[in-house]
């Protein structure tokens, strides 16, 4: 059986969505993707490169490195929660509803990673004094 492109329920081979609600939600998602896709890509790239740059700077300038790393993780996490744009492979494997939920969970994990970096970087001078 074929599955709904939004919620993955089984449908007939002649339909793409199981209901008008799924069709509307999918259209809303694709319109949002077109509207905010470039902004998502730019913020994603800046934060993705900001994390290793901040970790590198931590060796020389602890405060600046900590701020850049934590800010990059938190901004990336919030963006993944507010604009959950999964990859096309995720959408084809899990369908749109579940892929969006997984992307939001990844966003929460990235925010958690940012707080773990913050805790580590605050405890680093205590653990390894100069």
PDB file of C-alpha atoms in Angstrom:
ATOM      1  CA  UNK A   1       0.000   0.000   0.000  1.00  0.00           C
ATOM      2  CA  UNK A   2       1.007   3.565  -0.637  1.00  0.00           C
ATOM      3  CA  UNK A   3       1.426   5.916   2.349  1.00  0.00           C
ATOM      4  CA  UNK A   4       0.298   9.493   2.880  1.00  0.00           C
ATOM      5  CA  UNK A   5       3.137  11.928   2.143  1.00  0.00           C
ATOM      6  CA  UNK A   6       2.437  13.834   5.358  1.00  0.00           C
ATOM      7  CA  UNK A   7       1.435  11.405   8.127  1.00  0.00           C
ATOM      8  CA  UNK A   8       2.411   7.995   6.639  1.00  0.00           C
ATOM      9  CA  UNK A   9      -1.074   6.432   6.944  1.00  0.00           C
ATOM     10  CA  UNK A  10      -1.929   3.837   4.330  1.00  0.00           C
ATOM     11  CA  UNK A  11      -3.942   5.201   1.402  1.00  0.00           C
ATOM     12  CA  UNK A  12      -4.964   4.074  -2.083  1.00  0.00           C
ATOM     13  CA  UNK A  13      -2.542   4.346  -4.979  1.00  0.00           C
ATOM     14  CA  UNK A  14      -4.531   7.174  -6.571  1.00  0.00           C
ATOM     15  CA  UNK A  15      -4.136   9.633  -3.688  1.00  0.00           C
ATOM     16  CA  UNK A  16      -1.178  11.542  -2.309  1.00  0.00           C
ATOM     17  CA  UNK A  17      -2.617  12.535   1.085  1.00  0.00           C
ATOM     18  CA  UNK A  18      -5.097  10.774   3.362  1.00  0.00           C
ATOM     19  CA  UNK A  19      -7.156  13.896   4.149  1.00  0.00           C
ATOM     20  CA  UNK A  20      -7.533  17.577   3.377  1.00  0.00           C
ATOM     21  CA  UNK A  21      -5.913  18.365   6.720  1.00  0.00           C
ATOM     22  CA  UNK A  22      -2.737  16.492   5.731  1.00  0.00           C
ATOM     23  CA  UNK A  23      -2.794  18.187   2.325  1.00  0.00           C
ATOM     24  CA  UNK A  24      -3.127  21.621   3.962  1.00  0.00           C
ATOM     25  CA  UNK A  25      -0.376  20.935   6.495  1.00  0.00           C
ATOM     26  CA  UNK A  26       1.983  19.730   3.765  1.00  0.00           C
ATOM     27  CA  UNK A  27       1.270  22.802   1.622  1.00  0.00           C
ATOM     28  CA  UNK A  28       1.850  25.049   4.643  1.00  0.00           C
ATOM     29  CA  UNK A  29       5.202  23.331   5.288  1.00  0.00           C
ATOM     30  CA  UNK A  30       6.355  23.706   1.674  1.00  0.00           C
ATOM     31  CA  UNK A  31       5.304  27.380   1.582  1.00  0.00           C
ATOM     32  CA  UNK A  32       7.256  28.005   4.795  1.00  0.00           C
ATOM     33  CA  UNK A  33      10.256  26.201   3.313  1.00  0.00           C
ATOM     34  CA  UNK A  34      10.185  28.431   0.242  1.00  0.00           C
ATOM     35  CA  UNK A  35       9.735  31.565   2.346  1.00  0.00           C
ATOM     36  CA  UNK A  36      12.460  30.910   4.952  1.00  0.00           C
ATOM     37  CA  UNK A  37      14.757  28.448   3.170  1.00  0.00           C
ATOM     38  CA  UNK A  38      17.534  30.938   2.397  1.00  0.00           C
ATOM     39  CA  UNK A  39      17.484  32.389   5.917  1.00  0.00           C
ATOM     40  CA  UNK A  40      17.645  28.852   7.318  1.00  0.00           C
ATOM     41  CA  UNK A  41      20.655  28.018   5.139  1.00  0.00           C
ATOM     42  CA  UNK A  42      22.569  31.177   6.073  1.00  0.00           C
ATOM     43  CA  UNK A  43      21.991  30.813   9.825  1.00  0.00           C
ATOM     44  CA  UNK A  44      22.747  27.096   9.624  1.00  0.00           C
ATOM     45  CA  UNK A  45      26.076  27.741   7.886  1.00  0.00           C
ATOM     46  CA  UNK A  46      27.132  30.511  10.298  1.00  0.00           C
ATOM     47  CA  UNK A  47      26.296  28.444  13.383  1.00  0.00           C
ATOM     48  CA  UNK A  48      27.782  25.257  11.946  1.00  0.00           C
ATOM     49  CA  UNK A  49      31.136  26.988  11.437  1.00  0.00           C
ATOM     50  CA  UNK A  50      30.801  29.025  14.645  1.00  0.00           C
ATOM     51  CA  UNK A  51      30.902  25.945  16.881  1.00  0.00           C
ATOM     52  CA  UNK A  52      34.387  24.678  15.858  1.00  0.00           C
ATOM     53  CA  UNK A  53      35.734  28.240  15.625  1.00  0.00           C
ATOM     54  CA  UNK A  54      34.542  28.913  19.182  1.00  0.00           C
ATOM     55  CA  UNK A  55      36.086  25.673  20.435  1.00  0.00           C
ATOM     56  CA  UNK A  56      39.375  26.614  18.733  1.00  0.00           C
ATOM     57  CA  UNK A  57      39.294  30.136  20.204  1.00  0.00           C
ATOM     58  CA  UNK A  58      38.660  28.690  23.663  1.00  0.00           C
ATOM     59  CA  UNK A  59      42.309  27.588  23.768  1.00  0.00           C
ATOM     60  CA  UNK A  60      43.483  31.203  23.376  1.00  0.00           C
ATOM     61  CA  UNK A  61      40.608  33.446  24.473  1.00  0.00           C
ATOM     62  CA  UNK A  62      38.431  31.494  26.884  1.00  0.00           C
ATOM     63  CA  UNK A  63      35.599  33.991  27.247  1.00  0.00           C
ATOM     64  CA  UNK A  64      35.288  34.751  23.520  1.00  0.00           C
ATOM     65  CA  UNK A  65      35.480  31.069  22.600  1.00  0.00           C
ATOM     66  CA  UNK A  66      32.855  30.162  25.181  1.00  0.00           C
ATOM     67  CA  UNK A  67      30.472  32.886  24.017  1.00  0.00           C
ATOM     68  CA  UNK A  68      30.826  31.965  20.326  1.00  0.00           C
ATOM     69  CA  UNK A  69      30.390  28.229  20.928  1.00  0.00           C
ATOM     70  CA  UNK A  70      27.406  28.494  23.261  1.00  0.00           C
ATOM     71  CA  UNK A  71      25.706  31.177  21.153  1.00  0.00           C
ATOM     72  CA  UNK A  72      26.181  29.140  17.964  1.00  0.00           C
ATOM     73  CA  UNK A  73      24.736  25.985  19.557  1.00  0.00           C
ATOM     74  CA  UNK A  74      21.789  27.799  21.099  1.00  0.00           C
ATOM     75  CA  UNK A  75      20.939  29.791  17.960  1.00  0.00           C
ATOM     76  CA  UNK A  76      21.175  26.648  15.819  1.00  0.00           C
ATOM     77  CA  UNK A  77      18.972  24.709  18.254  1.00  0.00           C
ATOM     78  CA  UNK A  78      16.315  27.421  18.428  1.00  0.00           C
ATOM     79  CA  UNK A  79      16.335  27.699  14.648  1.00  0.00           C
ATOM     80  CA  UNK A  80      15.829  23.934  14.280  1.00  0.00           C
ATOM     81  CA  UNK A  81      12.886  24.117  16.686  1.00  0.00           C
ATOM     82  CA  UNK A  82      11.247  27.133  15.021  1.00  0.00           C
ATOM     83  CA  UNK A  83      12.100  26.176  11.416  1.00  0.00           C
ATOM     84  CA  UNK A  84      12.225  22.371  11.368  1.00  0.00           C
ATOM     85  CA  UNK A  85      13.312  21.738   7.782  1.00  0.00           C
ATOM     86  CA  UNK A  86      14.397  18.088   7.510  1.00  0.00           C
ATOM     87  CA  UNK A  87      16.397  16.807   4.557  1.00  0.00           C
ATOM     88  CA  UNK A  88      14.684  15.237   1.565  1.00  0.00           C
ATOM     89  CA  UNK A  89      16.051  11.828   2.572  1.00  0.00           C
ATOM     90  CA  UNK A  90      14.445  12.133   6.009  1.00  0.00           C
ATOM     91  CA  UNK A  91      11.139  13.143   4.435  1.00  0.00           C
ATOM     92  CA  UNK A  92      11.159  10.208   2.028  1.00  0.00           C
ATOM     93  CA  UNK A  93      12.064   7.743   4.789  1.00  0.00           C
ATOM     94  CA  UNK A  94       9.877   8.976   7.680  1.00  0.00           C
ATOM     95  CA  UNK A  95       7.345  11.202   5.852  1.00  0.00           C
ATOM     96  CA  UNK A  96       6.887  14.873   6.651  1.00  0.00           C
ATOM     97  CA  UNK A  97       5.193  14.794  10.071  1.00  0.00           C
ATOM     98  CA  UNK A  98       7.668  12.429  11.733  1.00  0.00           C
ATOM     99  CA  UNK A  99      10.713  14.012  10.022  1.00  0.00           C
ATOM    100  CA  UNK A 100       9.680  17.423  11.367  1.00  0.00           C
ATOM    101  CA  UNK A 101       9.322  15.978  14.868  1.00  0.00           C
ATOM    102  CA  UNK A 102      12.769  14.349  14.635  1.00  0.00           C
ATOM    103  CA  UNK A 103      14.281  17.664  13.493  1.00  0.00           C
ATOM    104  CA  UNK A 104      12.776  19.451  16.502  1.00  0.00           C
ATOM    105  CA  UNK A 105      14.219  16.781  18.816  1.00  0.00           C
ATOM    106  CA  UNK A 106      17.617  17.339  17.182  1.00  0.00           C
ATOM    107  CA  UNK A 107      17.173  21.069  17.878  1.00  0.00           C
ATOM    108  CA  UNK A 108      16.585  20.344  21.568  1.00  0.00           C
ATOM    109  CA  UNK A 109      19.686  18.127  21.587  1.00  0.00           C
ATOM    110  CA  UNK A 110      21.775  20.929  20.044  1.00  0.00           C
ATOM    111  CA  UNK A 111      20.576  23.344  22.737  1.00  0.00           C
ATOM    112  CA  UNK A 112      21.513  20.721  25.337  1.00  0.00           C
ATOM    113  CA  UNK A 113      24.937  20.427  23.704  1.00  0.00           C
ATOM    114  CA  UNK A 114      25.336  24.193  24.003  1.00  0.00           C
ATOM    115  CA  UNK A 115      24.602  24.036  27.721  1.00  0.00           C
ATOM    116  CA  UNK A 116      27.044  21.131  28.097  1.00  0.00           C
ATOM    117  CA  UNK A 117      29.726  23.265  26.413  1.00  0.00           C
ATOM    118  CA  UNK A 118      28.859  26.105  28.791  1.00  0.00           C
ATOM    119  CA  UNK A 119      29.170  23.887  31.858  1.00  0.00           C
ATOM    120  CA  UNK A 120      32.443  22.380  30.611  1.00  0.00           C
ATOM    121  CA  UNK A 121      33.923  25.756  29.774  1.00  0.00           C
ATOM    122  CA  UNK A 122      32.930  27.199  33.140  1.00  0.00           C
ATOM    123  CA  UNK A 123      34.421  24.212  34.990  1.00  0.00           C
ATOM    124  CA  UNK A 124      37.529  23.987  32.779  1.00  0.00           C
ATOM    125  CA  UNK A 125      39.552  26.597  34.748  1.00  0.00           C
ATOM    126  CA  UNK A 126      38.653  24.822  38.009  1.00  0.00           C
ATOM    127  CA  UNK A 127      39.637  21.372  36.712  1.00  0.00           C
ATOM    128  CA  UNK A 128      42.782  22.531  34.871  1.00  0.00           C
ATOM    129  CA  UNK A 129      44.180  25.587  36.684  1.00  0.00           C
ATOM    130  CA  UNK A 130      46.966  27.568  35.023  1.00  0.00           C
TER     131      UNK A 130
END
